[in-house]
Coordinates of C-alpha atoms in Angstrom, one line a residue:
M1 CA 137.7 118.9 96.3
G2 CA 135.3 120.2 93.7
D3 CA 137.1 118.3 90.9
E4 CA 137.1 115.2 93.0
F5 CA 133.3 115.5 93.4
C6 CA 132.7 116.0 89.7
N7 CA 134.6 112.9 88.8
M8 CA 132.7 110.6 91.2
A9 CA 131.0 107.8 89.3
T10 CA 127.3 107.0 89.5
K11 CA 126.9 104.2 92.1
V12 CA 124.8 101.2 91.3
Y13 CA 123.7 97.8 92.7
T14 CA 123.4 94.7 90.6
Y15 CA 120.9 91.9 91.2
T16 CA 120.9 88.4 89.7
R17 CA 118.7 85.4 90.1
V18 CA 118.2 82.0 88.5
S19 CA 115.6 79.4 89.5
T20 CA 118.1 76.5 89.6
A21 CA 121.8 76.2 89.4
M22 CA 121.4 75.5 85.7
Q23 CA 121.5 78.2 83.0
I24 CA 118.3 80.1 82.4
D25 CA 117.6 81.5 78.9
G26 CA 121.2 80.6 78.1
Y27 CA 122.7 82.8 80.8
S28 CA 124.1 81.5 84.1
L29 CA 124.6 83.8 87.1
D30 CA 128.2 84.4 86.0
A31 CA 127.1 85.3 82.5
Q32 CA 124.5 87.7 83.8
K33 CA 127.1 89.4 86.0
A34 CA 129.5 89.7 83.2
R35 CA 127.0 91.4 80.9
M36 CA 126.0 93.8 83.7
K37 CA 129.6 94.6 84.5
A38 CA 130.3 95.4 80.9
F39 CA 127.3 97.7 80.8
A40 CA 128.4 99.5 84.0
D41 CA 131.9 99.9 82.7
Y42 CA 130.7 101.3 79.4
N43 CA 128.4 103.9 81.1
G44 CA 130.9 104.8 83.8
Y45 CA 128.9 103.3 86.6
E46 CA 130.5 102.0 89.9
I47 CA 129.1 98.7 91.1
V48 CA 129.2 99.1 94.9
E49 CA 127.4 95.9 95.9
E50 CA 126.2 92.7 94.1
Y51 CA 123.2 90.7 95.3
E52 CA 122.2 87.3 94.0
D53 CA 119.5 84.7 94.7
A54 CA 120.4 81.3 93.3
G55 CA 117.7 78.7 93.0
K56 CA 114.9 81.1 93.9
S57 CA 111.6 81.5 92.0
G58 CA 110.5 84.9 90.7
K59 CA 106.8 84.3 91.5
S60 CA 107.2 86.4 94.6
I61 CA 109.7 88.6 96.4
E62 CA 109.1 86.5 99.6
G63 CA 111.9 84.1 100.3
R64 CA 114.5 86.0 98.2
L65 CA 116.8 87.0 101.1
Q66 CA 119.3 88.9 99.0
F67 CA 116.6 90.8 97.1
N68 CA 115.0 91.9 100.4
Q69 CA 118.4 92.9 101.8
M70 CA 119.0 95.1 98.7
M71 CA 115.7 96.8 99.3
E72 CA 116.5 97.5 103.0
D73 CA 119.9 98.9 101.9
I74 CA 118.1 101.2 99.4
K75 CA 115.7 102.4 102.0
S76 CA 118.4 103.2 104.5
G77 CA 120.5 105.0 101.9
K78 CA 123.5 102.8 102.8
D79 CA 125.5 103.4 99.6
G80 CA 123.7 106.3 98.0
V81 CA 123.1 104.4 94.8
S82 CA 121.2 105.8 91.8
Y83 CA 120.3 102.6 89.9
V84 CA 119.8 98.8 90.3
L85 CA 121.0 96.8 87.3
V86 CA 119.3 93.6 86.4
F87 CA 120.0 91.4 83.4
K88 CA 116.3 91.1 82.3
L89 CA 113.0 92.3 83.9
S90 CA 112.0 88.6 84.4
R91 CA 115.1 88.2 86.7
F92 CA 113.8 91.1 88.9
G93 CA 110.4 89.4 89.3
R94 CA 107.5 87.7 87.5
N95 CA 104.7 88.9 89.7
A96 CA 103.4 92.2 88.2
A97 CA 102.1 93.5 91.5
D98 CA 105.4 92.8 93.3
V99 CA 107.5 94.4 90.5
L100 CA 105.3 97.5 90.4
S101 CA 105.2 98.1 94.1
T102 CA 109.0 97.4 94.4
L103 CA 109.7 99.9 91.6
Q104 CA 107.6 102.5 93.4
V105 CA 109.5 102.0 96.7
M106 CA 112.8 102.3 94.8
Q107 CA 111.8 105.5 93.1
D108 CA 110.5 106.9 96.4
F109 CA 114.2 106.8 97.5
G110 CA 115.5 108.2 94.3
V111 CA 116.7 104.8 92.8
N112 CA 115.7 103.6 89.3
L113 CA 115.8 100.3 87.6
I114 CA 117.8 99.4 84.5
C115 CA 117.1 96.1 82.7
V116 CA 120.2 95.6 80.6
E117 CA 119.0 93.0 78.0
D118 CA 115.5 94.5 77.7
G119 CA 116.7 98.1 77.3
I120 CA 114.4 99.4 80.1
D121 CA 115.3 102.4 82.2
S122 CA 112.6 103.5 84.6
S123 CA 114.0 107.0 84.8
K124 CA 113.2 107.5 81.1
D125 CA 109.8 108.1 79.5
A126 CA 109.8 104.6 77.9
G127 CA 110.5 103.1 81.3
K128 CA 107.6 105.0 82.8
L129 CA 105.4 103.6 80.1
M130 CA 106.5 100.1 81.2
I131 CA 105.5 101.0 84.7
S132 CA 102.1 102.1 83.5
V133 CA 101.6 98.8 81.7
L134 CA 102.5 96.9 84.9
S135 CA 100.0 99.1 86.7
A136 CA 97.2 97.8 84.4
V137 CA 98.3 94.2 85.0
A138 CA 98.4 94.8 88.8
E139 CA 94.9 96.2 88.6
I140 CA 93.7 93.0 87.1
E141 CA 95.3 91.0 89.9
R142 CA 93.7 93.3 92.5
E143 CA 90.3 92.8 90.8
N144 CA 90.7 89.1 91.0
I145 CA 91.4 89.3 94.8
R146 CA 88.4 91.6 95.2
V147 CA 86.1 89.2 93.5
Q148 CA 87.3 86.4 95.7
T149 CA 86.6 88.4 98.9
M150 CA 83.1 89.2 97.6
E151 CA 82.2 85.6 97.7
G152 CA 81.9 85.6 101.5
R153 CA 79.6 88.6 101.4
I154 CA 77.4 87.0 98.7
Q155 CA 77.1 83.8 100.8
K156 CA 76.0 86.0 103.8
A157 CA 73.4 87.6 101.6
R158 CA 72.1 84.2 100.5
E159 CA 71.6 83.3 104.1
G160 CA 69.4 86.4 104.5
K161 CA 71.9 88.3 106.8
W162 CA 72.8 92.0 106.8
N163 CA 76.1 92.5 105.0
G164 CA 77.5 95.4 107.1
G165 CA 77.5 99.1 107.1
F166 CA 74.9 101.4 108.7
A167 CA 71.5 100.0 109.3
P168 CA 68.9 101.4 106.8
Y169 CA 66.6 104.0 108.3
G170 CA 63.9 102.3 110.3
Y171 CA 66.2 99.6 111.6
K172 CA 69.0 99.3 114.2
L173 CA 71.8 96.8 114.4
I174 CA 72.0 94.5 117.4
N175 CA 74.8 91.9 117.3
G176 CA 75.0 92.4 113.6
E177 CA 71.3 91.7 113.0
L178 CA 68.6 94.1 111.8
V179 CA 66.0 94.9 114.4
I180 CA 63.1 97.3 113.8
N181 CA 63.6 100.8 115.3
E182 CA 60.0 101.8 116.1
E183 CA 61.0 105.5 116.5
E184 CA 62.1 105.6 112.9
A185 CA 59.9 102.9 111.4
E186 CA 56.7 105.0 111.6
A187 CA 58.0 107.3 109.0
I188 CA 58.7 104.4 106.7
R189 CA 55.1 103.1 107.0
V190 CA 53.7 106.6 106.3
I191 CA 55.9 106.9 103.2
Y192 CA 54.7 103.6 101.7
N193 CA 51.1 104.2 102.6
Q194 CA 51.0 107.7 101.1
Y195 CA 52.8 106.7 98.0
V196 CA 50.8 103.6 97.2
N197 CA 47.3 104.7 98.4
T198 CA 47.3 108.4 97.2
N199 CA 48.4 110.2 94.1
T200 CA 51.2 111.9 96.0
G201 CA 54.7 111.7 94.5
A202 CA 58.0 111.8 96.3
N203 CA 58.1 115.6 96.5
G204 CA 54.5 115.7 97.8
I205 CA 55.4 113.1 100.5
A206 CA 58.3 115.2 101.7
K207 CA 56.0 118.1 102.2
Y208 CA 53.4 115.9 103.8
L209 CA 55.9 114.6 106.4
E210 CA 57.1 118.2 107.1
D211 CA 53.5 119.5 107.5
H212 CA 52.7 116.6 109.9
G213 CA 55.8 117.1 112.0
I214 CA 57.4 113.8 111.0
H215 CA 61.1 114.6 111.0
K216 CA 64.0 112.4 110.2
I217 CA 66.1 111.3 113.2
I218 CA 69.7 112.4 112.6
R219 CA 72.3 109.8 113.0
Q220 CA 75.9 109.2 111.8
N221 CA 75.1 109.2 108.1
G222 CA 72.6 112.1 108.1
K223 CA 72.8 115.9 108.3
T224 CA 69.2 117.2 108.0
P225 CA 66.0 116.5 110.0
L226 CA 63.9 116.7 106.9
F227 CA 63.0 114.0 104.4
D228 CA 63.8 114.9 100.8
A229 CA 62.4 113.4 97.6
S230 CA 65.7 111.6 96.8
L231 CA 65.8 109.8 100.1
I232 CA 62.1 108.9 99.8
R233 CA 62.7 107.3 96.4
K234 CA 65.6 105.3 97.9
I235 CA 63.4 104.1 100.7
L236 CA 60.6 103.1 98.3
K237 CA 63.1 101.1 96.2
N238 CA 64.8 99.3 99.0
P239 CA 63.5 95.7 99.4
V240 CA 64.9 95.5 103.0
Y241 CA 61.6 97.1 104.2
C242 CA 59.6 94.1 103.1
G243 CA 61.9 91.6 104.7
K244 CA 64.3 91.0 101.8
I245 CA 68.1 91.2 101.6
A246 CA 69.5 92.5 98.3
Y247 CA 73.1 92.2 97.2
G248 CA 74.6 93.8 94.1
R249 CA 71.8 96.4 93.5
R250 CA 74.6 98.9 92.8
K251 CA 77.9 98.1 91.4
M252 CA 81.2 100.0 91.1
E253 CA 82.0 100.1 87.4
K254 CA 85.0 101.7 85.7
I255 CA 84.4 104.9 83.8
H256 CA 85.2 104.2 80.2
G257 CA 88.4 105.9 79.0
T258 CA 89.9 106.1 82.5
R259 CA 92.3 104.0 84.5
N260 CA 91.2 104.4 88.1
D261 CA 87.9 106.3 88.0
Y262 CA 84.8 104.4 89.1
H263 CA 81.1 105.2 89.6
L264 CA 78.1 103.4 91.1
V265 CA 75.7 102.0 88.5
E266 CA 72.3 100.6 89.3
Q267 CA 72.0 96.9 88.2
E268 CA 68.9 95.4 86.6
K269 CA 69.7 91.9 88.0
F270 CA 70.9 91.3 91.5
L271 CA 70.7 88.7 94.3
L272 CA 67.4 89.0 96.3
T273 CA 66.7 86.6 99.2
D274 CA 64.4 86.3 102.2
G275 CA 66.0 88.1 105.1
V276 CA 66.1 86.8 108.7
H277 CA 64.9 90.2 109.9
E278 CA 61.3 91.4 110.5
P279 CA 59.7 93.5 107.6
I280 CA 58.3 97.0 108.3
V281 CA 55.8 96.9 105.4
S282 CA 54.1 93.9 103.6
E283 CA 55.6 92.5 100.4
E284 CA 52.3 93.3 98.6
L285 CA 52.7 97.0 99.6
W286 CA 56.3 97.1 98.5
Q287 CA 55.5 95.5 95.2
S288 CA 52.7 98.1 94.6
A289 CA 55.2 100.8 95.2
Q290 CA 57.6 99.3 92.6
V291 CA 54.8 99.2 90.0
K292 CA 54.1 102.9 90.6
L293 CA 57.8 103.8 90.5
L294 CA 58.3 102.0 87.2
A295 CA 55.2 103.7 85.7
Q296 CA 56.5 107.1 86.8
A297 CA 60.0 106.4 85.5
K298 CA 58.6 105.5 82.0
K299 CA 56.4 108.6 82.1
Y300 CA 59.3 111.0 82.6
E301 CA 62.0 109.0 80.9
H302 CA 64.3 111.1 78.6
V303 CA 61.9 114.0 78.5
N304 CA 64.7 116.6 78.6
I305 CA 67.4 114.6 76.8
G306 CA 68.3 115.1 73.2
K307 CA 70.5 117.1 70.8
N308 CA 68.4 120.2 71.2
T309 CA 68.4 120.1 75.0
K310 CA 68.7 123.7 76.4
V311 CA 72.1 124.4 78.0
H312 CA 71.7 126.7 81.0
L313 CA 74.9 128.7 81.0
L314 CA 75.0 129.7 84.7
S315 CA 73.2 126.8 86.4
G316 CA 74.7 126.3 89.9
I317 CA 77.2 129.1 89.4
V318 CA 74.7 131.9 90.2
K319 CA 73.8 131.9 93.9
C320 CA 70.5 132.5 95.6
P321 CA 70.6 135.9 97.4
V322 CA 68.6 134.5 100.3
C323 CA 69.9 131.0 101.1
G324 CA 73.2 131.0 99.1
A325 CA 72.4 127.8 97.3
G326 CA 72.9 127.4 93.5
M327 CA 70.2 128.6 91.2
Y328 CA 69.3 126.4 88.2
G329 CA 67.9 126.9 84.8
N330 CA 64.2 126.0 84.2
K331 CA 61.5 126.4 81.7
S332 CA 57.9 127.6 81.9
V333 CA 55.4 128.0 79.1
K334 CA 53.7 131.3 78.7
H335 CA 50.1 131.2 77.4
K336 CA 47.9 133.8 75.7
K337 CA 44.5 134.7 77.3
D338 CA 42.8 132.2 75.1
G339 CA 45.0 129.4 76.5
T340 CA 47.1 128.8 73.5
K341 CA 50.9 128.6 73.9
Y342 CA 52.7 131.9 73.5
K343 CA 56.4 131.1 74.1
D344 CA 58.8 129.2 76.3
F345 CA 60.3 131.3 79.1
F346 CA 63.7 130.2 80.5
Y347 CA 64.7 131.4 83.9
Y348 CA 67.0 130.8 86.9
G349 CA 65.4 129.8 90.2
C350 CA 66.7 128.7 93.6
K351 CA 67.0 124.9 93.8
H352 CA 65.5 125.0 97.3
R353 CA 62.3 127.0 96.3
N354 CA 60.6 123.5 96.5
M355 CA 61.5 120.9 99.1
N356 CA 64.9 119.5 98.0
R357 CA 67.3 117.3 100.0
G358 CA 65.5 118.4 103.2
Y359 CA 65.7 122.1 102.6
K360 CA 63.5 124.8 101.3
C361 CA 63.9 128.5 100.5
D362 CA 61.4 131.4 100.3
Y363 CA 63.1 133.2 97.4
K364 CA 60.6 132.5 94.6
K365 CA 61.7 134.9 91.9
Q366 CA 62.3 133.7 88.4
I367 CA 65.1 135.6 86.8
N368 CA 65.2 135.9 83.0
E369 CA 68.0 133.6 81.8
E370 CA 68.9 135.4 78.7
L371 CA 69.2 138.7 80.6
L372 CA 71.5 137.2 83.2
D373 CA 73.7 135.3 80.6
N374 CA 74.2 138.4 78.6
S375 CA 75.1 140.5 81.6
V376 CA 77.9 138.0 82.6
S377 CA 79.4 137.9 79.1
E378 CA 79.2 141.8 79.0
I379 CA 81.1 142.1 82.2
I380 CA 83.9 139.7 81.1
I381 CA 84.2 141.4 77.8
K382 CA 84.4 144.8 79.6
L383 CA 87.2 143.3 81.8
V384 CA 89.3 141.8 79.0
S385 CA 88.9 144.9 76.7
N386 CA 91.1 146.9 79.1
P387 CA 94.3 147.8 77.2
K388 CA 96.5 146.6 80.0
F389 CA 94.7 143.2 80.3
A390 CA 96.3 141.3 77.4
S391 CA 99.9 142.2 78.6
M392 CA 99.0 141.3 82.2
M393 CA 97.7 137.9 81.0
Q394 CA 100.8 137.3 79.0
D395 CA 102.9 138.0 82.1
K396 CA 100.9 135.4 84.0
I397 CA 101.5 132.8 81.2
N398 CA 105.2 133.4 81.2
M399 CA 105.4 133.2 85.0
Q400 CA 107.2 130.2 86.3
V401 CA 105.5 128.1 89.0
D402 CA 107.6 128.0 92.2
T403 CA 107.9 124.5 93.6
T404 CA 110.9 125.2 95.7
A405 CA 109.1 124.9 99.0
I406 CA 107.3 121.6 98.1
E407 CA 110.5 120.1 96.7
Q408 CA 112.2 120.9 100.0
E409 CA 109.3 119.3 101.8
L410 CA 109.7 116.2 99.7
A411 CA 113.4 116.0 100.3
N412 CA 112.8 116.4 104.0
Y413 CA 110.3 113.5 104.1
E414 CA 112.6 111.3 102.0
K415 CA 115.5 112.0 104.4
Q416 CA 113.2 111.2 107.4
L417 CA 112.1 108.0 105.7
R418 CA 115.7 106.9 105.0
Q419 CA 116.6 107.6 108.7
A420 CA 113.5 105.7 109.9
Y421 CA 114.3 102.6 107.8
G422 CA 117.9 102.8 109.1
V423 CA 116.7 102.8 112.7
K424 CA 114.3 99.9 111.9
S425 CA 117.2 97.8 110.4
K426 CA 119.3 98.4 113.5
L427 CA 116.4 97.4 115.8
I428 CA 115.9 94.2 113.9
E429 CA 119.7 93.5 114.1
E430 CA 119.6 94.1 117.9
I431 CA 116.6 91.8 118.3
D432 CA 118.4 89.1 116.3
S433 CA 121.6 89.4 118.3
L434 CA 119.9 89.1 121.7
D435 CA 121.1 86.2 123.9
P436 CA 118.1 84.0 124.9
D437 CA 120.1 82.8 127.9
D438 CA 120.4 86.4 129.3
R439 CA 118.3 86.7 132.4
H440 CA 116.9 90.0 131.1
Y441 CA 116.2 88.6 127.6
I442 CA 112.3 88.8 127.9
N443 CA 112.3 92.4 129.1
R444 CA 115.0 93.5 126.6
K445 CA 113.1 91.9 123.7
A446 CA 109.8 93.4 124.8
D447 CA 111.5 96.9 124.9
L448 CA 113.0 96.4 121.4
D449 CA 109.7 95.0 120.0
N450 CA 107.9 98.1 121.4
R451 CA 110.4 100.4 119.7
L452 CA 110.1 98.4 116.4
Y453 CA 106.3 98.6 116.4
N454 CA 106.5 102.4 117.0
M455 CA 109.0 102.7 114.2
Y456 CA 106.6 100.9 111.8
D457 CA 103.9 103.5 112.8
K458 CA 106.4 106.3 112.2
I459 CA 107.4 105.0 108.8
E460 CA 103.7 104.7 107.8
G461 CA 103.1 108.3 108.9
I462 CA 106.1 109.6 106.9
E463 CA 105.1 107.6 103.8
N464 CA 101.6 109.1 104.0
Q465 CA 103.1 112.6 104.2
L466 CA 105.3 111.8 101.3
I467 CA 102.4 110.7 99.2
A468 CA 100.4 113.8 100.1
A469 CA 103.4 116.1 99.2
R470 CA 103.9 114.4 95.8
A471 CA 100.2 114.8 95.1
K472 CA 100.4 118.5 96.1
K473 CA 103.4 119.1 93.7
Q474 CA 101.5 117.4 90.8
S475 CA 98.5 119.5 91.6
I476 CA 100.5 122.7 91.6
E477 CA 102.1 121.9 88.2
A478 CA 98.8 120.7 86.7
E479 CA 97.0 123.9 87.9
K480 CA 99.7 126.0 86.2
L481 CA 99.0 124.3 82.9
T482 CA 95.3 124.7 83.3
S483 CA 95.7 128.4 84.3
D484 CA 97.9 129.1 81.2
N485 CA 95.2 127.7 78.9
I486 CA 92.5 129.8 80.5
Y487 CA 94.6 132.9 80.4
K488 CA 95.2 132.4 76.7
V489 CA 91.4 132.0 76.1
L490 CA 90.7 135.2 78.1
I491 CA 93.0 137.2 75.8
Y492 CA 90.7 136.4 72.9
F493 CA 87.5 135.9 74.9
E494 CA 85.2 138.2 72.9
K495 CA 86.1 136.6 69.5
L496 CA 85.9 133.0 70.8
Y497 CA 82.7 133.6 72.8
A498 CA 81.0 134.9 69.6
V499 CA 81.6 131.6 67.7
M500 CA 81.1 129.1 70.6
N501 CA 77.9 127.0 70.9
E502 CA 76.0 126.8 74.2
S503 CA 77.8 123.8 75.5
E504 CA 81.3 125.3 74.8
R505 CA 80.2 128.5 76.5
R506 CA 79.1 126.6 79.5
Q507 CA 82.4 124.8 79.8
L508 CA 84.3 128.1 79.5
I509 CA 82.2 129.8 82.2
E510 CA 82.6 126.8 84.5
A511 CA 86.4 126.9 84.1
L512 CA 86.5 130.7 84.6
V513 CA 83.9 131.7 87.2
S514 CA 83.4 130.1 90.6
E515 CA 80.3 132.0 91.7
I516 CA 78.0 134.9 90.8
Q517 CA 76.1 136.9 93.5
I518 CA 72.9 138.7 92.6
Y519 CA 70.7 141.3 94.3
E520 CA 67.3 140.2 95.7
E521 CA 65.6 142.8 93.6
R522 CA 66.5 144.0 90.1
Q523 CA 68.3 147.3 90.2
P524 CA 67.0 150.6 88.7
N525 CA 69.1 150.2 85.6
G526 CA 68.0 146.6 85.0
Q527 CA 71.0 144.8 86.4
W528 CA 70.8 141.8 88.7
I529 CA 74.5 141.0 89.1
K530 CA 76.2 142.1 92.3
S531 CA 79.6 140.5 92.0
I532 CA 81.5 137.8 90.1
K533 CA 84.2 135.7 91.6
F534 CA 86.8 134.1 89.3
R535 CA 88.5 130.8 89.8
L536 CA 91.9 132.2 88.9
P537 CA 93.8 135.2 90.2
I538 CA 92.7 137.2 87.1
I539 CA 93.5 140.5 88.6
E540 CA 95.9 141.6 91.3
E541 CA 93.2 143.2 93.5
D542 CA 89.4 143.5 93.6
M543 CA 88.0 146.1 91.2
D544 CA 84.7 147.5 90.0
I545 CA 83.6 147.2 86.3
C546 CA 81.1 149.9 85.4
L547 CA 78.4 149.2 82.8
D548 CA 76.5 151.8 81.0
N549 CA 72.8 151.2 80.6
D550 CA 71.0 154.1 79.0
E551 CA 71.0 156.8 81.6
H552 CA 72.2 154.6 84.5
V553 CA 75.7 153.4 85.3
E554 CA 76.0 150.2 87.3
C555 CA 79.3 149.0 88.9
I556 CA 79.9 145.3 89.4
A557 CA 82.5 143.9 91.8
V558 CA 85.0 141.7 90.1
L559 CA 86.8 139.5 92.6
K560 CA 90.1 137.7 92.3
K561 CA 90.5 134.1 93.4
V562 CA 90.5 133.6 97.2
N563 CA 93.1 131.0 98.2

């Protein structure tokens, strides 16, 4: 039985198509079949089924009955095929989005595509490159569709109507229209009046609102009852408050050098029309606010940007001992008694020491940046200088990542999906075979329709689980590669750290350390650091690293990654 199994040929389907009964590109259906049979014989493939669509266009897969039947057979695992052979890629389809999505479905069920004349095999690296190219083409098509759907929203904005989503603070939605919510609108009026008629900035207004008991009403898109400076600036910039409707103020733009990564970018030019809703503030007050915003933006523009910008090594990584928020690098200028500048003092302070995003913290200490940075590098150097450390890191690099469980999970989902598609096909056959003259026809069809709809839901659920499992496997494999690189850096940490610039050191610490806890007060030996938590399982168990400092010995807790 074992020899019989080994000698089994790889099973394949063939698919042929021509737009008319005439020859296309010099090859009729019979000529295409002959070439594919010769290819299959040469490679030892067994053709178990042939599908052909004569007189069908390749613009879309719709209407190609044999093509769709082939896909159903693949999904149900009917013949256990490994490949679909086509003469040329253009015979498979001319619509890039259709080709790409069909290829993905085929590969979901372990079936690849071979284009005999084009020399394309989707199971090979070159074939995968072809799929990537098709992805880019499909993206262009999707973008065209998106642009078309946007036209309706633009027209709605031209008519002065709200375009959907949560109502801005100060308004509520009634039958899709903006109506002033007086309970919220009072805060909007105070913000504009304070900003335009006093010298108070956004941070000062946040404090003013808190001091006067004016709190933000929490609704579905909010978490804190306090107004923060960022929200106040957004309120001041939003023309909806003076009765206008804006469209296209922010646009999703592709991040240069990426394929599918986008970010929101503020636009200088956008559609602005008179809204049908009632304004909360006058247009004159809103315009005055814009003038002040613009003046302040120019005043502070690029103050801290340049080649010599200070890099704060531990910003966001070191945590406040009181509120747990990140502490960020800042600068203050020290002066002599006569008022002349003495030096710049760099320090870490809690980001909530002033009103920020609706929170504030009472921890006001300014911790010397250089002292804290040096302590962290000293601790890591102490850790990696352990004689056993290098061999332990090498063991971790050589360790194979175990994907057995996730592969079993993938196989299980693929099996469930094949079974679900098989059941779906049988249900469709049963519905098609019902006798309309049967006195129970309506009830039987309703029952079968019900089961079919439920099966579609089940298939969707399994497909989502399959996508999530594939992403998990990719993440596991990618994490292994990233971990290996960091482990290699750790082995030579002291030498590398000594020659790195500030930006490179920051990148290394970010990749290596997830958080640093400090004491509220500096310890007798001068240490601030309480514990360091690594992003990777650097060590097998938590341990203490003891640092000598003159007459004192301070022990720091070094923690492994917590999964």
